[in-house]
PDB file of C-alpha atoms in Angstrom:
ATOM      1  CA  UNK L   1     129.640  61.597  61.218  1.00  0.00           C
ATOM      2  CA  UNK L   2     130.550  64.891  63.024  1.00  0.00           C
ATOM      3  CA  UNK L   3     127.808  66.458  65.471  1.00  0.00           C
ATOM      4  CA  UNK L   4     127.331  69.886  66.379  1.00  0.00           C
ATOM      5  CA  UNK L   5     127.878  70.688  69.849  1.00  0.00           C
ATOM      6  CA  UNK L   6     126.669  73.301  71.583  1.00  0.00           C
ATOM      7  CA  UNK L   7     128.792  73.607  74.278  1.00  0.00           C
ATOM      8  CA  UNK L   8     131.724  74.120  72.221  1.00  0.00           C
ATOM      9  CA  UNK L   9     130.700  75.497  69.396  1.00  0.00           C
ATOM     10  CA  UNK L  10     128.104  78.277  68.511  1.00  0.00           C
ATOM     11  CA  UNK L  11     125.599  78.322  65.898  1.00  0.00           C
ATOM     12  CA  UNK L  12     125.378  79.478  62.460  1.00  0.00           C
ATOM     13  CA  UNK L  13     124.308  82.863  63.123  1.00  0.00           C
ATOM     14  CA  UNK L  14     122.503  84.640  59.255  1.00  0.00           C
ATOM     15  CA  UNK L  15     122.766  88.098  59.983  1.00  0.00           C
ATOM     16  CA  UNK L  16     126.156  89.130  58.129  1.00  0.00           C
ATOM     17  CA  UNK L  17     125.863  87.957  54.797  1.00  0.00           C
ATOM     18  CA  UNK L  18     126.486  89.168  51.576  1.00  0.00           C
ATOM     19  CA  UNK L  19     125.862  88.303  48.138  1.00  0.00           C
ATOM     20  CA  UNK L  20     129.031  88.164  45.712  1.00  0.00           C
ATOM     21  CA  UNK L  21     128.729  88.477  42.067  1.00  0.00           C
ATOM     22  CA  UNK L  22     131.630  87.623  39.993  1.00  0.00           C
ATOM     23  CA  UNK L  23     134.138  89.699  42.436  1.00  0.00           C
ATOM     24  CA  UNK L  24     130.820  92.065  43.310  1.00  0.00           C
ATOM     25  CA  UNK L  25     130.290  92.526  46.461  1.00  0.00           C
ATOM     26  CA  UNK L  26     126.476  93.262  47.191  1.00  0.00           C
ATOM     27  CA  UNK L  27     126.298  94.294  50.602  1.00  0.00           C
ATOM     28  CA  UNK L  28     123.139  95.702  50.849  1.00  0.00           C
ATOM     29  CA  UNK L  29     120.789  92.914  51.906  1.00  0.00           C
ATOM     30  CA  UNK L  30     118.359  92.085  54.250  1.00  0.00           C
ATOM     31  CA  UNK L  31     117.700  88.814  53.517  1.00  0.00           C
ATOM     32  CA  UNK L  32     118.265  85.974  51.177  1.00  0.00           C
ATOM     33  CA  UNK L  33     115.425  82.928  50.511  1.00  0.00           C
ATOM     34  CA  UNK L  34     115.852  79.972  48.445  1.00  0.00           C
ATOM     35  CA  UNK L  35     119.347  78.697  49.796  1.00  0.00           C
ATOM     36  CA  UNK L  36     117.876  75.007  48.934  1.00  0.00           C
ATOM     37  CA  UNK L  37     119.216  71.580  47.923  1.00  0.00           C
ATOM     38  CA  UNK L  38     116.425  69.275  46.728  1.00  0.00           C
ATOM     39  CA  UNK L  39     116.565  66.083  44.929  1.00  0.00           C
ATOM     40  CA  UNK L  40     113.603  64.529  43.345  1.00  0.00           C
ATOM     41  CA  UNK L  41     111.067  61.828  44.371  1.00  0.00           C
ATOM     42  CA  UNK L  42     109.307  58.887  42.407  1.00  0.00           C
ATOM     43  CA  UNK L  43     106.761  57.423  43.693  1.00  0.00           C
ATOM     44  CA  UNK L  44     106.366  53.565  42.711  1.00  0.00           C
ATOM     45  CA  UNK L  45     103.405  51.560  42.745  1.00  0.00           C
ATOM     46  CA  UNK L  46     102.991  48.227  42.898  1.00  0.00           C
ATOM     47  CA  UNK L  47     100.300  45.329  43.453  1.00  0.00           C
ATOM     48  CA  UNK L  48     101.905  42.007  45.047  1.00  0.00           C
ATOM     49  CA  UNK L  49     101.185  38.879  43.692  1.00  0.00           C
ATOM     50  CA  UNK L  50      98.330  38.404  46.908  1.00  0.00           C
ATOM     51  CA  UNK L  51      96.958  41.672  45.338  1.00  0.00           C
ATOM     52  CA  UNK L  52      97.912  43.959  48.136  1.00  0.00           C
ATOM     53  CA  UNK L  53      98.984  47.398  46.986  1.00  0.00           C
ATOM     54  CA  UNK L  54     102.265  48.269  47.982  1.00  0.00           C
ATOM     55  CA  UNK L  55     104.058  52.083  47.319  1.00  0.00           C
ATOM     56  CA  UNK L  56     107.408  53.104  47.571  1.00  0.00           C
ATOM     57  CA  UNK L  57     109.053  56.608  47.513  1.00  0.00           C
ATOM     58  CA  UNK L  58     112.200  56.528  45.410  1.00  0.00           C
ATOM     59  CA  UNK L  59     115.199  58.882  44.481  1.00  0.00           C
ATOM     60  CA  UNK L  60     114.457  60.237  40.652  1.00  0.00           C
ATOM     61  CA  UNK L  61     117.027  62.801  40.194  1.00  0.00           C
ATOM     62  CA  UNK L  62     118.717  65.973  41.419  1.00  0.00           C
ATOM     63  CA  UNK L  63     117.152  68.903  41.199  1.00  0.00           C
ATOM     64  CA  UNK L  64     119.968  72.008  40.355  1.00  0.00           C
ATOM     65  CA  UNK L  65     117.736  74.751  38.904  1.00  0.00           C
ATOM     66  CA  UNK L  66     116.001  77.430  40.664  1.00  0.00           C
ATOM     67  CA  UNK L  67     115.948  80.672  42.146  1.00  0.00           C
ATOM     68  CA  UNK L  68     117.302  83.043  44.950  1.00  0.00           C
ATOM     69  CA  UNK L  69     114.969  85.670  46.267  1.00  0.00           C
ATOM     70  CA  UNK L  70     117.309  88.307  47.820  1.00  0.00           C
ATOM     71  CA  UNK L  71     115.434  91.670  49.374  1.00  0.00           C
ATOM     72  CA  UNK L  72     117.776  94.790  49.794  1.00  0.00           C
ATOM     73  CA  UNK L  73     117.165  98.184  50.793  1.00  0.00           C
ATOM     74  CA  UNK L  74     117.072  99.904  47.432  1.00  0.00           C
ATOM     75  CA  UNK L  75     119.614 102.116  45.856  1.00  0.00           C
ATOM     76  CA  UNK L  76     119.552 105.947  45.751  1.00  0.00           C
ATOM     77  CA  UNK L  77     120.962 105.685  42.281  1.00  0.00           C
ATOM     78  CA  UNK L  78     119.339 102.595  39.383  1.00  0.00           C
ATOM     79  CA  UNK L  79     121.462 104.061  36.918  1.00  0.00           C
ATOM     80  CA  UNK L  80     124.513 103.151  38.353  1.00  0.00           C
ATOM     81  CA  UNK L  81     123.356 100.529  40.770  1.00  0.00           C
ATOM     82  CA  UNK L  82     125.184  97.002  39.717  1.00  0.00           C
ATOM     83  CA  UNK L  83     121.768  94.605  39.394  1.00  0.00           C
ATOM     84  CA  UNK L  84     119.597  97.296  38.097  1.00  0.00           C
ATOM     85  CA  UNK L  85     122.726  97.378  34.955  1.00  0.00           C
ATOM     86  CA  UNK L  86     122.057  93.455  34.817  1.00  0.00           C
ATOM     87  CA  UNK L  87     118.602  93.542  34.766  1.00  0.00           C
ATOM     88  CA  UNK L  88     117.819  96.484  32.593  1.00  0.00           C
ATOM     89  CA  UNK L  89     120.437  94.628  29.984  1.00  0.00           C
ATOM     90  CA  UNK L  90     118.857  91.377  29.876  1.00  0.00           C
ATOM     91  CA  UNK L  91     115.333  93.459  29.348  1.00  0.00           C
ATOM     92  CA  UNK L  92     116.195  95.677  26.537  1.00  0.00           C
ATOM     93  CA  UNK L  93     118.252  93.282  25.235  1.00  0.00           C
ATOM     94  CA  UNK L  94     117.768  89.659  25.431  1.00  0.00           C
ATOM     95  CA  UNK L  95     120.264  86.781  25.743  1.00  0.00           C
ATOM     96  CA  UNK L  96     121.439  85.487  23.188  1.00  0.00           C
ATOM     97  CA  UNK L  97     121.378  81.394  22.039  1.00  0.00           C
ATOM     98  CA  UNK L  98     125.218  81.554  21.058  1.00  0.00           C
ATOM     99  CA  UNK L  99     126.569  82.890  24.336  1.00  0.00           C
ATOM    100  CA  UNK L 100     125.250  81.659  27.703  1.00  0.00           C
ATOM    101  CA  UNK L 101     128.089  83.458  29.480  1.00  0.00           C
ATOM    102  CA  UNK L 102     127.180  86.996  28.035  1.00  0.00           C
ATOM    103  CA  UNK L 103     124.236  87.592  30.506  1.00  0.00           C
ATOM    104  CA  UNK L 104     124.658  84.454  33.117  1.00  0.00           C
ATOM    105  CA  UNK L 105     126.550  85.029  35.962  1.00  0.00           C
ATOM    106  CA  UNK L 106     127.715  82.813  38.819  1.00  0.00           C
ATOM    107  CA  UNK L 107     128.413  83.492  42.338  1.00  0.00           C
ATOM    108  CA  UNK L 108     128.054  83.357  46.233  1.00  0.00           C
ATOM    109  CA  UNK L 109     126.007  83.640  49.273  1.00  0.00           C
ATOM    110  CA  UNK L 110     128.420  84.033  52.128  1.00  0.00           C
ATOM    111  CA  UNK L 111     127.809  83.950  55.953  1.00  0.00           C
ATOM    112  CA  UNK L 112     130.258  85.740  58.133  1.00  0.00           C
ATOM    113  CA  UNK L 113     130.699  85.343  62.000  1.00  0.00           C
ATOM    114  CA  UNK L 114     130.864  88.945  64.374  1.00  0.00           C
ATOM    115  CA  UNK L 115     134.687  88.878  63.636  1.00  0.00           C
ATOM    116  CA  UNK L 116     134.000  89.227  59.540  1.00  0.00           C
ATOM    117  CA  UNK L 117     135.704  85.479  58.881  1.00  0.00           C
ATOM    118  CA  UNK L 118     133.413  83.715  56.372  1.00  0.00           C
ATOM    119  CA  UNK L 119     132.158  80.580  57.694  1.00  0.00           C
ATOM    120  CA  UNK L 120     129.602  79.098  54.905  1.00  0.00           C
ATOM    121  CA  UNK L 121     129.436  79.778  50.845  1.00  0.00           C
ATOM    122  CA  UNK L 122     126.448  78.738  49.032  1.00  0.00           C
ATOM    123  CA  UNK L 123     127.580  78.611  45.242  1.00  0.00           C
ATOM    124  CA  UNK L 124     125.742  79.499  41.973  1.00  0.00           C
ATOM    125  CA  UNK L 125     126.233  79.443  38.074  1.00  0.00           C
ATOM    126  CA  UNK L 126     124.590  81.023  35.704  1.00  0.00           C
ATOM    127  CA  UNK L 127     122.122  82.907  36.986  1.00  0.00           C
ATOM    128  CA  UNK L 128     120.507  86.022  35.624  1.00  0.00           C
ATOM    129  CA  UNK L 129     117.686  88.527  37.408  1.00  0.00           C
ATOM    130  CA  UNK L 130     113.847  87.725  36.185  1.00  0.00           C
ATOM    131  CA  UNK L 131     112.521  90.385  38.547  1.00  0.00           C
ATOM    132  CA  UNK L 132     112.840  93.310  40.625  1.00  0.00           C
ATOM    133  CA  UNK L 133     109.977  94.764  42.655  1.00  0.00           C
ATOM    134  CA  UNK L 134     110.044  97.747  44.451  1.00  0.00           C
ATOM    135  CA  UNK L 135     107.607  97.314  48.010  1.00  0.00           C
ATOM    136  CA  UNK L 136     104.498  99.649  48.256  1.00  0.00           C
ATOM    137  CA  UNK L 137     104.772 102.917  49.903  1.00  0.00           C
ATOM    138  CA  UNK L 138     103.032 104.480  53.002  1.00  0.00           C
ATOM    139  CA  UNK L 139     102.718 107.596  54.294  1.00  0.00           C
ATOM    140  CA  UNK L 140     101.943 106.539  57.704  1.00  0.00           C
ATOM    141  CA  UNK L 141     105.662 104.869  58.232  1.00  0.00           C
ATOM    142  CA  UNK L 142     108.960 105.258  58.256  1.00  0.00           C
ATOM    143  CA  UNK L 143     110.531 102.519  56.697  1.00  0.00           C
ATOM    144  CA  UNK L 144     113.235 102.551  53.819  1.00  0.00           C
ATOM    145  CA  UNK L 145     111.850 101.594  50.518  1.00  0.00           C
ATOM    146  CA  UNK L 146     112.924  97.786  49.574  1.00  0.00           C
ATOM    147  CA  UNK L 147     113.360  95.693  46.882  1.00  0.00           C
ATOM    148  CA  UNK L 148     113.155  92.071  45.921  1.00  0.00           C
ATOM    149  CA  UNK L 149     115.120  90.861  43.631  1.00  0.00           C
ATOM    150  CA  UNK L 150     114.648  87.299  42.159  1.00  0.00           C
ATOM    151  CA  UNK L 151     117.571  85.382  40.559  1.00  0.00           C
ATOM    152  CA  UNK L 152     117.065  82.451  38.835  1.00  0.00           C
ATOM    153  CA  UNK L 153     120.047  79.999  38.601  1.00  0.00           C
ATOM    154  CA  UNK L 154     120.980  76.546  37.079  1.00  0.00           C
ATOM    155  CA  UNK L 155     122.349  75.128  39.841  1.00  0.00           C
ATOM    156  CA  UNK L 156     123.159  75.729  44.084  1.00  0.00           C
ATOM    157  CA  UNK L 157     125.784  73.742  46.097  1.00  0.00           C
ATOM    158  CA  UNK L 158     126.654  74.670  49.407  1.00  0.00           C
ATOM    159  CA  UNK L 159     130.743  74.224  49.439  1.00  0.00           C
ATOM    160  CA  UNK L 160     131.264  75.565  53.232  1.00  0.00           C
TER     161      UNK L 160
END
């Protein structure tokens, strides 16, 4: 098994990332939550044949669906702003049954190093936006307006 050492190697640093979109590049973002694996647990419970109860915790089976909850600084411009398209799309006009691949789209979280060379991908299929919400405003600060942006997906594998 390799091990990470820090004396020759630095950590995997998250603050240059980007989100890719079927050749997209979002570049936008401030962060990025839900970069998770899981697989799924049984518990099994059991009474030995002296009566004492015994439990175990098993595998069941892999979870792949869920969903990416990306916040970005928000665009100047909806109309012509990439995810806003998506989103308004898929709410004024459904998806259809007969064509998964109309409104689903797959693609990447990537990590870059201070020299811009990509050093982990998380991959996704199919995913679509279910939400965009704009954060509050205040008059008493001076921070840029966000957005979070939640993307649901059918299934996550980190390739790098």
């Amino acid at each position: 098994m390799a091990t990470f050492n820090l004396e020759k190697d630095d950590p995997l640093v998250g603050t240059t990332f980007f989100l890719e979109i079927q050749n997209e590049t979002i570049s936008n973002l401030s962060s990025v939550e839900g970069l998770a694996v899981e697989i799924e647990t049984a518990d099994v419970l059991q009474r030995t044949s002296k009566g004492q109860f015994v439990q175990h915790v098993t595998m069941a089976k892999p979870k792949f669906t869920g969903q990416l909850t990306l916040k970005r600084y928000a665009p100047l411009d909806m109309a012509n702003d990439a995810i806003w398209k998506w989103f308004n799309n898929i709410r004024d006009k459904g998806m259809s049954v007969k064509s998964r691949s109309a409104e689903r789209k797959h693609g990447s979280v990537v990590i870059y190093d201070s020299t811009i060379t990509e050093i982990s991908r998380w991959n996704f299929t199919d995913a679509w936006p279910s939400k965009i919400e704009s954060d509050g405003m205040d008059v008493t600060k001076n921070d840029p307006v966000s957005e979070t942006i939640t993307l649901q997906y059918e299934s996550l594998k980190r390739v790098k």
